[in-house]
Amino acid sequence: MDAGLSIKNNFLTVYALFYAGAEALCPLIVNPFNVVLEYRQSVVVECNTSVSPLDLHWEFLNHRVNNGTLLVNSSQFKNWDETPRCTGKFIGLDTCTKHVDITLYSKCAVFYLGCDVQNVAPVHRLTVKWYKGQTLLTDTFFNDSTKTPVNQSATLQISPSRADDAADYWCEAELRLGPAGPQPPPTMKSNPLNITVYCEMNSVLVPIFSDVSLNCSAEGNPEPTVMWSFKNQTIITGRRQSTLTISRATSADAGIYTCTATSLSWSQTREVKVEEGRRCECRL
């Protein structure tokens, strides 16, 4: 039994040394190699080497990027376990590959609106109604048996989407005092709250053979780098701001353009969808 155990341990030791040696022979350096990224955000990863390669490229989302810089845009993920891989080919060495471990997370954009009703009595007769525009969203009822005037609050939870842009939210307090009370019941309305939803993608309609400029800027300390990319290829990079000019646009220029601002501790992404339009030609 002891001899068998010794042989097994020796085999494992030799295998481990061989594997470590193979890893050591791969001169690729991926930075960062472990990324925690919020869904719809982006990060730039680099693949470098101290040895001149015959070939160096990234493979990601069925695309090949023929340089050491890759923009990882998580909004393009088809699955949440996508893995960018950097591959290098070197003289005297086998082709080797290193990958980036990406952990995606998502958080909901939830907001709470408050409606304060002051000096109201009796509380159990109070109803607070929430509206979006002229649409009733919900009613809030109170079970407090206090008969003297008190202050009460009602809360509405919302998760705004693109369709909520420029919407008005407001509340209405109503005292339902029964048949013997005043008719219609006494009410008090709040001022409307007009909300603005900043969407992550804008759309630009470009007539064919026209010129278009896409501007992107960011502020920060240290000064951020601003980069435009298209189809996983970096197009132009600048400090604090970057302007991408498309001259004589054709159908090949249509698609989603990504602007990424990156500093030491943060990265933000915005997208612009460029769509092909038709130029109207009038002849007399």
PDB file of C-alpha atoms in Angstrom:
ATOM      1  CA  MET A   1       0.000   0.000   0.000  1.00  0.00           C
ATOM      2  CA  ASP A   2       2.799   2.415   0.825  1.00  0.00           C
ATOM      3  CA  ALA A   3       4.587   1.745  -2.482  1.00  0.00           C
ATOM      4  CA  GLY A   4       1.397   2.301  -4.478  1.00  0.00           C
ATOM      5  CA  LEU A   5       0.696   5.560  -2.672  1.00  0.00           C
ATOM      6  CA  SER A   6       4.244   6.741  -3.308  1.00  0.00           C
ATOM      7  CA  ILE A   7       3.959   6.079  -7.049  1.00  0.00           C
ATOM      8  CA  LYS A   8       0.671   7.945  -7.237  1.00  0.00           C
ATOM      9  CA  ASN A   9       2.123  10.942  -5.432  1.00  0.00           C
ATOM     10  CA  ASN A  10       5.159  10.949  -7.731  1.00  0.00           C
ATOM     11  CA  PHE A  11       2.909  10.873 -10.770  1.00  0.00           C
ATOM     12  CA  LEU A  12       0.907  13.811  -9.488  1.00  0.00           C
ATOM     13  CA  THR A  13       4.068  15.741  -8.705  1.00  0.00           C
ATOM     14  CA  VAL A  14       5.505  15.221 -12.183  1.00  0.00           C
ATOM     15  CA  TYR A  15       2.198  16.209 -13.794  1.00  0.00           C
ATOM     16  CA  ALA A  16       1.962  19.360 -11.708  1.00  0.00           C
ATOM     17  CA  LEU A  17       5.508  20.382 -12.618  1.00  0.00           C
ATOM     18  CA  PHE A  18       4.839  19.769 -16.295  1.00  0.00           C
ATOM     19  CA  TYR A  19       1.664  21.834 -16.189  1.00  0.00           C
ATOM     20  CA  ALA A  20       3.384  24.669 -14.351  1.00  0.00           C
ATOM     21  CA  GLY A  21       6.183  24.580 -16.897  1.00  0.00           C
ATOM     22  CA  ALA A  22       3.713  24.814 -19.780  1.00  0.00           C
ATOM     23  CA  GLU A  23       2.076  27.825 -18.148  1.00  0.00           C
ATOM     24  CA  ALA A  24       5.452  29.454 -17.616  1.00  0.00           C
ATOM     25  CA  LEU A  25       6.300  29.033 -21.310  1.00  0.00           C
ATOM     26  CA  CYS A  26       3.262  31.071 -22.375  1.00  0.00           C
ATOM     27  CA  PRO A  27       4.500  34.687 -22.466  1.00  0.00           C
ATOM     28  CA  LEU A  28       1.022  36.251 -22.678  1.00  0.00           C
ATOM     29  CA  ILE A  29       0.055  38.705 -19.937  1.00  0.00           C
ATOM     30  CA  VAL A  30      -3.654  39.551 -19.664  1.00  0.00           C
ATOM     31  CA  ASN A  31      -4.623  42.611 -17.634  1.00  0.00           C
ATOM     32  CA  PRO A  32      -6.999  42.572 -15.895  1.00  0.00           C
ATOM     33  CA  PHE A  33      -7.462  38.814 -15.822  1.00  0.00           C
ATOM     34  CA  ASN A  34     -10.418  38.919 -13.418  1.00  0.00           C
ATOM     35  CA  VAL A  35     -13.245  41.434 -13.964  1.00  0.00           C
ATOM     36  CA  VAL A  36     -16.430  42.157 -12.002  1.00  0.00           C
ATOM     37  CA  LEU A  37     -18.678  44.181 -14.293  1.00  0.00           C
ATOM     38  CA  GLU A  38     -22.161  45.632 -14.067  1.00  0.00           C
ATOM     39  CA  TYR A  39     -24.383  44.550 -16.942  1.00  0.00           C
ATOM     40  CA  ARG A  40     -24.444  47.112 -19.793  1.00  0.00           C
ATOM     41  CA  GLN A  41     -21.090  48.543 -18.705  1.00  0.00           C
ATOM     42  CA  SER A  42     -17.767  48.089 -20.492  1.00  0.00           C
ATOM     43  CA  VAL A  43     -14.153  47.473 -19.657  1.00  0.00           C
ATOM     44  CA  VAL A  44     -10.937  47.558 -21.673  1.00  0.00           C
ATOM     45  CA  VAL A  45      -8.636  44.535 -21.334  1.00  0.00           C
ATOM     46  CA  GLU A  46      -5.076  44.277 -22.600  1.00  0.00           C
ATOM     47  CA  CYS A  47      -3.060  41.304 -23.807  1.00  0.00           C
ATOM     48  CA  ASN A  48       0.684  41.933 -23.905  1.00  0.00           C
ATOM     49  CA  THR A  49       3.824  39.873 -24.311  1.00  0.00           C
ATOM     50  CA  SER A  50       7.547  40.392 -23.837  1.00  0.00           C
ATOM     51  CA  VAL A  51       8.264  38.172 -26.865  1.00  0.00           C
ATOM     52  CA  SER A  52       7.574  39.266 -30.432  1.00  0.00           C
ATOM     53  CA  PRO A  53       4.607  37.181 -31.615  1.00  0.00           C
ATOM     54  CA  LEU A  54       3.933  35.806 -35.058  1.00  0.00           C
ATOM     55  CA  ASP A  55       0.272  36.418 -34.328  1.00  0.00           C
ATOM     56  CA  LEU A  56      -1.639  38.010 -31.450  1.00  0.00           C
ATOM     57  CA  HIS A  57      -5.404  38.372 -31.358  1.00  0.00           C
ATOM     58  CA  TRP A  58      -8.524  38.311 -29.205  1.00  0.00           C
ATOM     59  CA  GLU A  59     -11.520  36.076 -29.805  1.00  0.00           C
ATOM     60  CA  PHE A  60     -14.778  37.291 -28.310  1.00  0.00           C
ATOM     61  CA  LEU A  61     -18.464  36.926 -29.263  1.00  0.00           C
ATOM     62  CA  ASN A  62     -17.530  35.177 -32.518  1.00  0.00           C
ATOM     63  CA  HIS A  63     -15.331  38.117 -33.506  1.00  0.00           C
ATOM     64  CA  ARG A  64     -11.584  38.264 -33.956  1.00  0.00           C
ATOM     65  CA  VAL A  65      -9.745  41.431 -32.918  1.00  0.00           C
ATOM     66  CA  ASN A  66      -6.245  41.578 -34.358  1.00  0.00           C
ATOM     67  CA  ASN A  67      -4.516  43.587 -31.652  1.00  0.00           C
ATOM     68  CA  GLY A  68      -3.824  43.414 -27.944  1.00  0.00           C
ATOM     69  CA  THR A  69      -6.607  45.794 -26.857  1.00  0.00           C
ATOM     70  CA  LEU A  70     -10.174  44.575 -26.512  1.00  0.00           C
ATOM     71  CA  LEU A  71     -13.272  46.527 -25.493  1.00  0.00           C
ATOM     72  CA  VAL A  72     -15.593  44.191 -23.594  1.00  0.00           C
ATOM     73  CA  ASN A  73     -19.136  45.569 -23.870  1.00  0.00           C
ATOM     74  CA  SER A  74     -21.384  43.463 -21.647  1.00  0.00           C
ATOM     75  CA  SER A  75     -24.588  44.724 -23.295  1.00  0.00           C
ATOM     76  CA  GLN A  76     -23.600  42.611 -26.316  1.00  0.00           C
ATOM     77  CA  PHE A  77     -23.401  39.390 -24.289  1.00  0.00           C
ATOM     78  CA  LYS A  78     -25.682  36.628 -25.515  1.00  0.00           C
ATOM     79  CA  ASN A  79     -24.914  34.586 -22.406  1.00  0.00           C
ATOM     80  CA  TRP A  80     -23.669  35.724 -19.014  1.00  0.00           C
ATOM     81  CA  ASP A  81     -20.681  33.369 -19.158  1.00  0.00           C
ATOM     82  CA  GLU A  82     -18.931  34.810 -22.213  1.00  0.00           C
ATOM     83  CA  THR A  83     -15.136  34.511 -22.013  1.00  0.00           C
ATOM     84  CA  PRO A  84     -12.716  36.691 -24.014  1.00  0.00           C
ATOM     85  CA  ARG A  85      -9.621  34.726 -25.059  1.00  0.00           C
ATOM     86  CA  CYS A  86      -6.256  36.088 -26.112  1.00  0.00           C
ATOM     87  CA  THR A  87      -4.189  33.823 -28.367  1.00  0.00           C
ATOM     88  CA  GLY A  88      -0.551  34.228 -29.321  1.00  0.00           C
ATOM     89  CA  LYS A  89       1.682  32.310 -31.694  1.00  0.00           C
ATOM     90  CA  PHE A  90       5.441  32.413 -31.159  1.00  0.00           C
ATOM     91  CA  ILE A  91       8.576  31.057 -32.820  1.00  0.00           C
ATOM     92  CA  GLY A  92       9.747  27.917 -31.036  1.00  0.00           C
ATOM     93  CA  LEU A  93       6.640  27.745 -28.850  1.00  0.00           C
ATOM     94  CA  ASP A  94       3.227  26.263 -29.333  1.00  0.00           C
ATOM     95  CA  THR A  95       0.248  28.546 -29.734  1.00  0.00           C
ATOM     96  CA  CYS A  96      -0.973  29.512 -26.268  1.00  0.00           C
ATOM     97  CA  THR A  97      -4.150  31.123 -24.980  1.00  0.00           C
ATOM     98  CA  LYS A  98      -5.139  33.029 -21.865  1.00  0.00           C
ATOM     99  CA  HIS A  99      -8.625  34.188 -20.959  1.00  0.00           C
ATOM    100  CA  VAL A 100     -10.374  36.798 -18.834  1.00  0.00           C
ATOM    101  CA  ASP A 101     -12.739  35.685 -16.080  1.00  0.00           C
ATOM    102  CA  ILE A 102     -15.788  37.983 -16.142  1.00  0.00           C
ATOM    103  CA  THR A 103     -18.427  38.120 -13.427  1.00  0.00           C
ATOM    104  CA  LEU A 104     -21.524  40.082 -14.462  1.00  0.00           C
ATOM    105  CA  TYR A 105     -23.996  41.559 -12.031  1.00  0.00           C
ATOM    106  CA  SER A 106     -27.185  43.534 -12.478  1.00  0.00           C
ATOM    107  CA  LYS A 107     -29.009  45.936 -10.211  1.00  0.00           C
ATOM    108  CA  CYS A 108     -32.475  47.349 -10.676  1.00  0.00           C
ATOM    109  CA  ALA A 109     -33.023  51.079 -10.914  1.00  0.00           C
ATOM    110  CA  VAL A 110     -35.718  51.501  -8.267  1.00  0.00           C
ATOM    111  CA  PHE A 111     -36.982  54.866  -7.031  1.00  0.00           C
ATOM    112  CA  TYR A 112     -39.418  55.751  -4.271  1.00  0.00           C
ATOM    113  CA  LEU A 113     -41.820  58.677  -4.483  1.00  0.00           C
ATOM    114  CA  GLY A 114     -43.289  60.070  -1.268  1.00  0.00           C
ATOM    115  CA  CYS A 115     -46.630  61.779  -0.738  1.00  0.00           C
ATOM    116  CA  ASP A 116     -46.974  63.611   2.602  1.00  0.00           C
ATOM    117  CA  VAL A 117     -50.414  64.491   3.946  1.00  0.00           C
ATOM    118  CA  GLN A 118     -50.393  66.923   6.869  1.00  0.00           C
ATOM    119  CA  ASN A 119     -52.944  67.552   9.623  1.00  0.00           C
ATOM    120  CA  VAL A 120     -55.485  65.027   8.413  1.00  0.00           C
ATOM    121  CA  ALA A 121     -58.280  63.425  10.455  1.00  0.00           C
ATOM    122  CA  PRO A 122     -59.802  60.924  10.791  1.00  0.00           C
ATOM    123  CA  VAL A 123     -56.918  58.891   9.359  1.00  0.00           C
ATOM    124  CA  HIS A 124     -58.893  55.692   8.716  1.00  0.00           C
ATOM    125  CA  ARG A 125     -61.004  57.650   6.230  1.00  0.00           C
ATOM    126  CA  LEU A 126     -57.948  58.767   4.247  1.00  0.00           C
ATOM    127  CA  THR A 127     -57.073  57.352   0.818  1.00  0.00           C
ATOM    128  CA  VAL A 128     -53.983  58.371  -1.158  1.00  0.00           C
ATOM    129  CA  LYS A 129     -54.130  57.751  -4.897  1.00  0.00           C
ATOM    130  CA  TRP A 130     -51.070  57.649  -7.153  1.00  0.00           C
ATOM    131  CA  TYR A 131     -51.318  58.663 -10.805  1.00  0.00           C
ATOM    132  CA  LYS A 132     -49.078  58.574 -13.839  1.00  0.00           C
ATOM    133  CA  GLY A 133     -50.540  61.188 -16.123  1.00  0.00           C
ATOM    134  CA  GLN A 134     -54.272  60.494 -15.936  1.00  0.00           C
ATOM    135  CA  THR A 135     -53.829  56.782 -15.197  1.00  0.00           C
ATOM    136  CA  LEU A 136     -54.543  55.583 -11.659  1.00  0.00           C
ATOM    137  CA  LEU A 137     -51.658  53.380 -10.482  1.00  0.00           C
ATOM    138  CA  THR A 138     -52.579  52.385  -6.932  1.00  0.00           C
ATOM    139  CA  ASP A 139     -54.514  53.300  -3.779  1.00  0.00           C
ATOM    140  CA  THR A 140     -53.085  53.483  -0.261  1.00  0.00           C
ATOM    141  CA  PHE A 141     -55.398  53.009   2.722  1.00  0.00           C
ATOM    142  CA  PHE A 142     -54.701  53.644   6.422  1.00  0.00           C
ATOM    143  CA  ASN A 143     -55.907  51.716   9.469  1.00  0.00           C
ATOM    144  CA  ASP A 144     -54.900  54.247  12.120  1.00  0.00           C
ATOM    145  CA  SER A 145     -57.808  54.832  14.500  1.00  0.00           C
ATOM    146  CA  THR A 146     -56.507  58.239  15.611  1.00  0.00           C
ATOM    147  CA  LYS A 147     -59.267  60.841  15.422  1.00  0.00           C
ATOM    148  CA  THR A 148     -57.132  63.933  15.979  1.00  0.00           C
ATOM    149  CA  PRO A 149     -55.168  65.526  13.093  1.00  0.00           C
ATOM    150  CA  VAL A 150     -51.844  63.816  12.304  1.00  0.00           C
ATOM    151  CA  ASN A 151     -49.344  63.634   9.447  1.00  0.00           C
ATOM    152  CA  GLN A 152     -49.297  60.590   7.162  1.00  0.00           C
ATOM    153  CA  SER A 153     -47.163  59.482   4.216  1.00  0.00           C
ATOM    154  CA  ALA A 154     -47.649  57.145   1.264  1.00  0.00           C
ATOM    155  CA  THR A 155     -44.859  55.720  -0.903  1.00  0.00           C
ATOM    156  CA  LEU A 156     -44.829  54.613  -4.533  1.00  0.00           C
ATOM    157  CA  GLN A 157     -42.049  52.400  -5.920  1.00  0.00           C
ATOM    158  CA  ILE A 158     -41.206  52.861  -9.599  1.00  0.00           C
ATOM    159  CA  SER A 159     -38.623  51.403 -11.999  1.00  0.00           C
ATOM    160  CA  PRO A 160     -38.521  53.914 -14.863  1.00  0.00           C
ATOM    161  CA  SER A 161     -37.986  52.753 -18.423  1.00  0.00           C
ATOM    162  CA  ARG A 162     -37.613  54.555 -21.734  1.00  0.00           C
ATOM    163  CA  ALA A 163     -41.418  54.806 -21.990  1.00  0.00           C
ATOM    164  CA  ASP A 164     -41.537  56.831 -18.742  1.00  0.00           C
ATOM    165  CA  ASP A 165     -39.477  59.716 -20.087  1.00  0.00           C
ATOM    166  CA  ALA A 166     -41.316  63.049 -19.557  1.00  0.00           C
ATOM    167  CA  ALA A 167     -44.080  61.306 -17.572  1.00  0.00           C
ATOM    168  CA  ASP A 168     -45.911  63.147 -14.769  1.00  0.00           C
ATOM    169  CA  TYR A 169     -46.368  61.399 -11.414  1.00  0.00           C
ATOM    170  CA  TRP A 170     -48.663  62.900  -8.801  1.00  0.00           C
ATOM    171  CA  CYS A 171     -50.713  61.940  -5.764  1.00  0.00           C
ATOM    172  CA  GLU A 172     -54.157  62.837  -4.497  1.00  0.00           C
ATOM    173  CA  ALA A 173     -55.380  62.666  -0.898  1.00  0.00           C
ATOM    174  CA  GLU A 174     -59.086  61.977  -0.435  1.00  0.00           C
ATOM    175  CA  LEU A 175     -61.215  61.868   2.729  1.00  0.00           C
ATOM    176  CA  ARG A 176     -64.101  59.450   2.307  1.00  0.00           C
ATOM    177  CA  LEU A 177     -66.483  60.498   5.071  1.00  0.00           C
ATOM    178  CA  GLY A 178     -69.457  58.416   3.978  1.00  0.00           C
ATOM    179  CA  PRO A 179     -72.956  59.397   2.823  1.00  0.00           C
ATOM    180  CA  ALA A 180     -73.332  61.929   5.634  1.00  0.00           C
ATOM    181  CA  GLY A 181     -70.110  63.690   4.693  1.00  0.00           C
ATOM    182  CA  PRO A 182     -69.531  66.264   1.966  1.00  0.00           C
ATOM    183  CA  GLN A 183     -70.038  65.118  -1.614  1.00  0.00           C
ATOM    184  CA  PRO A 184     -67.869  64.805  -3.549  1.00  0.00           C
ATOM    185  CA  PRO A 185     -65.304  63.853  -0.875  1.00  0.00           C
ATOM    186  CA  PRO A 186     -62.687  66.507   0.001  1.00  0.00           C
ATOM    187  CA  THR A 187     -59.500  66.059  -2.041  1.00  0.00           C
ATOM    188  CA  MET A 188     -56.075  67.656  -2.288  1.00  0.00           C
ATOM    189  CA  LYS A 189     -53.690  67.128  -5.229  1.00  0.00           C
ATOM    190  CA  SER A 190     -49.918  67.413  -5.301  1.00  0.00           C
ATOM    191  CA  ASN A 191     -47.977  69.226  -7.971  1.00  0.00           C
ATOM    192  CA  PRO A 192     -46.938  66.825 -10.756  1.00  0.00           C
ATOM    193  CA  LEU A 193     -43.401  65.446 -10.724  1.00  0.00           C
ATOM    194  CA  ASN A 194     -42.072  65.381 -14.281  1.00  0.00           C
ATOM    195  CA  ILE A 195     -39.305  62.806 -14.659  1.00  0.00           C
ATOM    196  CA  THR A 196     -36.533  62.543 -17.219  1.00  0.00           C
ATOM    197  CA  VAL A 197     -35.203  59.084 -18.078  1.00  0.00           C
ATOM    198  CA  TYR A 198     -31.686  59.076 -19.463  1.00  0.00           C
ATOM    199  CA  CYS A 199     -31.603  56.140 -21.842  1.00  0.00           C
ATOM    200  CA  GLU A 200     -28.376  54.338 -22.630  1.00  0.00           C
ATOM    201  CA  MET A 201     -28.873  54.367 -26.374  1.00  0.00           C
ATOM    202  CA  ASN A 202     -29.735  57.190 -28.726  1.00  0.00           C
ATOM    203  CA  SER A 203     -30.609  56.733 -32.360  1.00  0.00           C
ATOM    204  CA  VAL A 204     -29.259  58.815 -35.232  1.00  0.00           C
ATOM    205  CA  LEU A 205     -30.823  58.622 -38.682  1.00  0.00           C
ATOM    206  CA  VAL A 206     -28.152  59.340 -41.297  1.00  0.00           C
ATOM    207  CA  PRO A 207     -29.075  59.881 -44.955  1.00  0.00           C
ATOM    208  CA  ILE A 208     -26.889  57.792 -47.224  1.00  0.00           C
ATOM    209  CA  PHE A 209     -23.673  59.509 -48.407  1.00  0.00           C
ATOM    210  CA  SER A 210     -24.049  62.174 -45.685  1.00  0.00           C
ATOM    211  CA  ASP A 211     -21.569  63.126 -42.973  1.00  0.00           C
ATOM    212  CA  VAL A 212     -22.273  62.694 -39.251  1.00  0.00           C
ATOM    213  CA  SER A 213     -20.290  63.532 -36.106  1.00  0.00           C
ATOM    214  CA  LEU A 214     -20.752  61.686 -32.806  1.00  0.00           C
ATOM    215  CA  ASN A 215     -19.498  63.538 -29.735  1.00  0.00           C
ATOM    216  CA  CYS A 216     -18.668  61.995 -26.375  1.00  0.00           C
ATOM    217  CA  SER A 217     -17.121  63.701 -23.344  1.00  0.00           C
ATOM    218  CA  ALA A 218     -16.435  62.841 -19.706  1.00  0.00           C
ATOM    219  CA  GLU A 219     -15.087  64.591 -16.627  1.00  0.00           C
ATOM    220  CA  GLY A 220     -13.003  63.104 -13.849  1.00  0.00           C
ATOM    221  CA  ASN A 221      -9.823  63.206 -11.801  1.00  0.00           C
ATOM    222  CA  PRO A 222      -7.605  61.667 -12.955  1.00  0.00           C
ATOM    223  CA  GLU A 223      -8.566  62.690 -16.457  1.00  0.00           C
ATOM    224  CA  PRO A 224     -10.498  59.887 -18.188  1.00  0.00           C
ATOM    225  CA  THR A 225      -9.774  58.353 -21.565  1.00  0.00           C
ATOM    226  CA  VAL A 226     -12.676  58.476 -24.017  1.00  0.00           C
ATOM    227  CA  MET A 227     -12.828  55.857 -26.748  1.00  0.00           C
ATOM    228  CA  TRP A 228     -15.206  55.173 -29.640  1.00  0.00           C
ATOM    229  CA  SER A 229     -15.565  51.605 -30.908  1.00  0.00           C
ATOM    230  CA  PHE A 230     -17.587  49.859 -33.584  1.00  0.00           C
ATOM    231  CA  LYS A 231     -17.997  46.096 -34.005  1.00  0.00           C
ATOM    232  CA  ASN A 232     -15.437  45.482 -31.228  1.00  0.00           C
ATOM    233  CA  GLN A 233     -12.828  47.565 -33.053  1.00  0.00           C
ATOM    234  CA  THR A 234     -11.411  50.722 -31.482  1.00  0.00           C
ATOM    235  CA  ILE A 235     -11.838  53.640 -33.870  1.00  0.00           C
ATOM    236  CA  ILE A 236     -10.632  56.746 -32.060  1.00  0.00           C
ATOM    237  CA  THR A 237      -9.376  57.611 -28.570  1.00  0.00           C
ATOM    238  CA  GLY A 238      -9.055  60.957 -26.818  1.00  0.00           C
ATOM    239  CA  ARG A 239      -8.604  62.598 -23.438  1.00  0.00           C
ATOM    240  CA  ARG A 240     -11.835  63.856 -21.804  1.00  0.00           C
ATOM    241  CA  GLN A 241     -13.639  64.007 -25.128  1.00  0.00           C
ATOM    242  CA  SER A 242     -13.681  62.297 -28.482  1.00  0.00           C
ATOM    243  CA  THR A 243     -15.453  63.114 -31.728  1.00  0.00           C
ATOM    244  CA  LEU A 244     -16.108  60.390 -34.260  1.00  0.00           C
ATOM    245  CA  THR A 245     -16.768  61.602 -37.793  1.00  0.00           C
ATOM    246  CA  ILE A 246     -18.353  59.340 -40.380  1.00  0.00           C
ATOM    247  CA  SER A 247     -17.867  60.714 -43.887  1.00  0.00           C
ATOM    248  CA  ARG A 248     -20.214  59.809 -46.719  1.00  0.00           C
ATOM    249  CA  ALA A 249     -22.014  57.188 -44.648  1.00  0.00           C
ATOM    250  CA  THR A 250     -23.147  53.988 -46.333  1.00  0.00           C
ATOM    251  CA  SER A 251     -25.087  50.953 -45.150  1.00  0.00           C
ATOM    252  CA  ALA A 252     -21.792  49.457 -43.935  1.00  0.00           C
ATOM    253  CA  ASP A 253     -21.567  52.266 -41.353  1.00  0.00           C
ATOM    254  CA  ALA A 254     -24.953  51.446 -39.804  1.00  0.00           C
ATOM    255  CA  GLY A 255     -24.941  49.800 -36.391  1.00  0.00           C
ATOM    256  CA  ILE A 256     -24.220  50.441 -32.722  1.00  0.00           C
ATOM    257  CA  TYR A 257     -21.309  52.723 -31.829  1.00  0.00           C
ATOM    258  CA  THR A 258     -20.003  52.560 -28.272  1.00  0.00           C
ATOM    259  CA  CYS A 259     -18.356  55.375 -26.354  1.00  0.00           C
ATOM    260  CA  THR A 260     -16.400  54.262 -23.288  1.00  0.00           C
ATOM    261  CA  ALA A 261     -14.927  56.647 -20.724  1.00  0.00           C
ATOM    262  CA  THR A 262     -12.340  55.000 -18.472  1.00  0.00           C
ATOM    263  CA  SER A 263     -10.400  56.269 -15.479  1.00  0.00           C
ATOM    264  CA  LEU A 264      -8.419  54.472 -12.785  1.00  0.00           C
ATOM    265  CA  SER A 265     -11.412  53.373 -10.713  1.00  0.00           C
ATOM    266  CA  TRP A 266     -14.422  53.543 -13.026  1.00  0.00           C
ATOM    267  CA  SER A 267     -15.718  52.944 -16.525  1.00  0.00           C
ATOM    268  CA  GLN A 268     -18.917  54.228 -18.129  1.00  0.00           C
ATOM    269  CA  THR A 269     -20.449  53.313 -21.482  1.00  0.00           C
ATOM    270  CA  ARG A 270     -22.981  54.960 -23.753  1.00  0.00           C
ATOM    271  CA  GLU A 271     -24.245  53.674 -27.077  1.00  0.00           C
ATOM    272  CA  VAL A 272     -25.501  55.369 -30.227  1.00  0.00           C
ATOM    273  CA  LYS A 273     -27.380  53.511 -32.923  1.00  0.00           C
ATOM    274  CA  VAL A 274     -26.663  54.834 -36.408  1.00  0.00           C
ATOM    275  CA  GLU A 275     -29.402  53.938 -38.864  1.00  0.00           C
ATOM    276  CA  GLU A 276     -29.405  54.307 -42.613  1.00  0.00           C
ATOM    277  CA  GLY A 277     -31.849  56.867 -43.956  1.00  0.00           C
ATOM    278  CA  ARG A 278     -32.838  57.786 -47.467  1.00  0.00           C
ATOM    279  CA  ARG A 279     -31.970  61.072 -49.101  1.00  0.00           C
ATOM    280  CA  CYS A 280     -34.910  62.684 -50.844  1.00  0.00           C
ATOM    281  CA  GLU A 281     -34.037  63.772 -54.354  1.00  0.00           C
ATOM    282  CA  CYS A 282     -36.483  66.126 -55.996  1.00  0.00           C
ATOM    283  CA  ARG A 283     -36.366  66.641 -59.729  1.00  0.00           C
ATOM    284  CA  LEU A 284     -38.168  69.294 -61.715  1.00  0.00           C
TER     285      LEU A 284
END
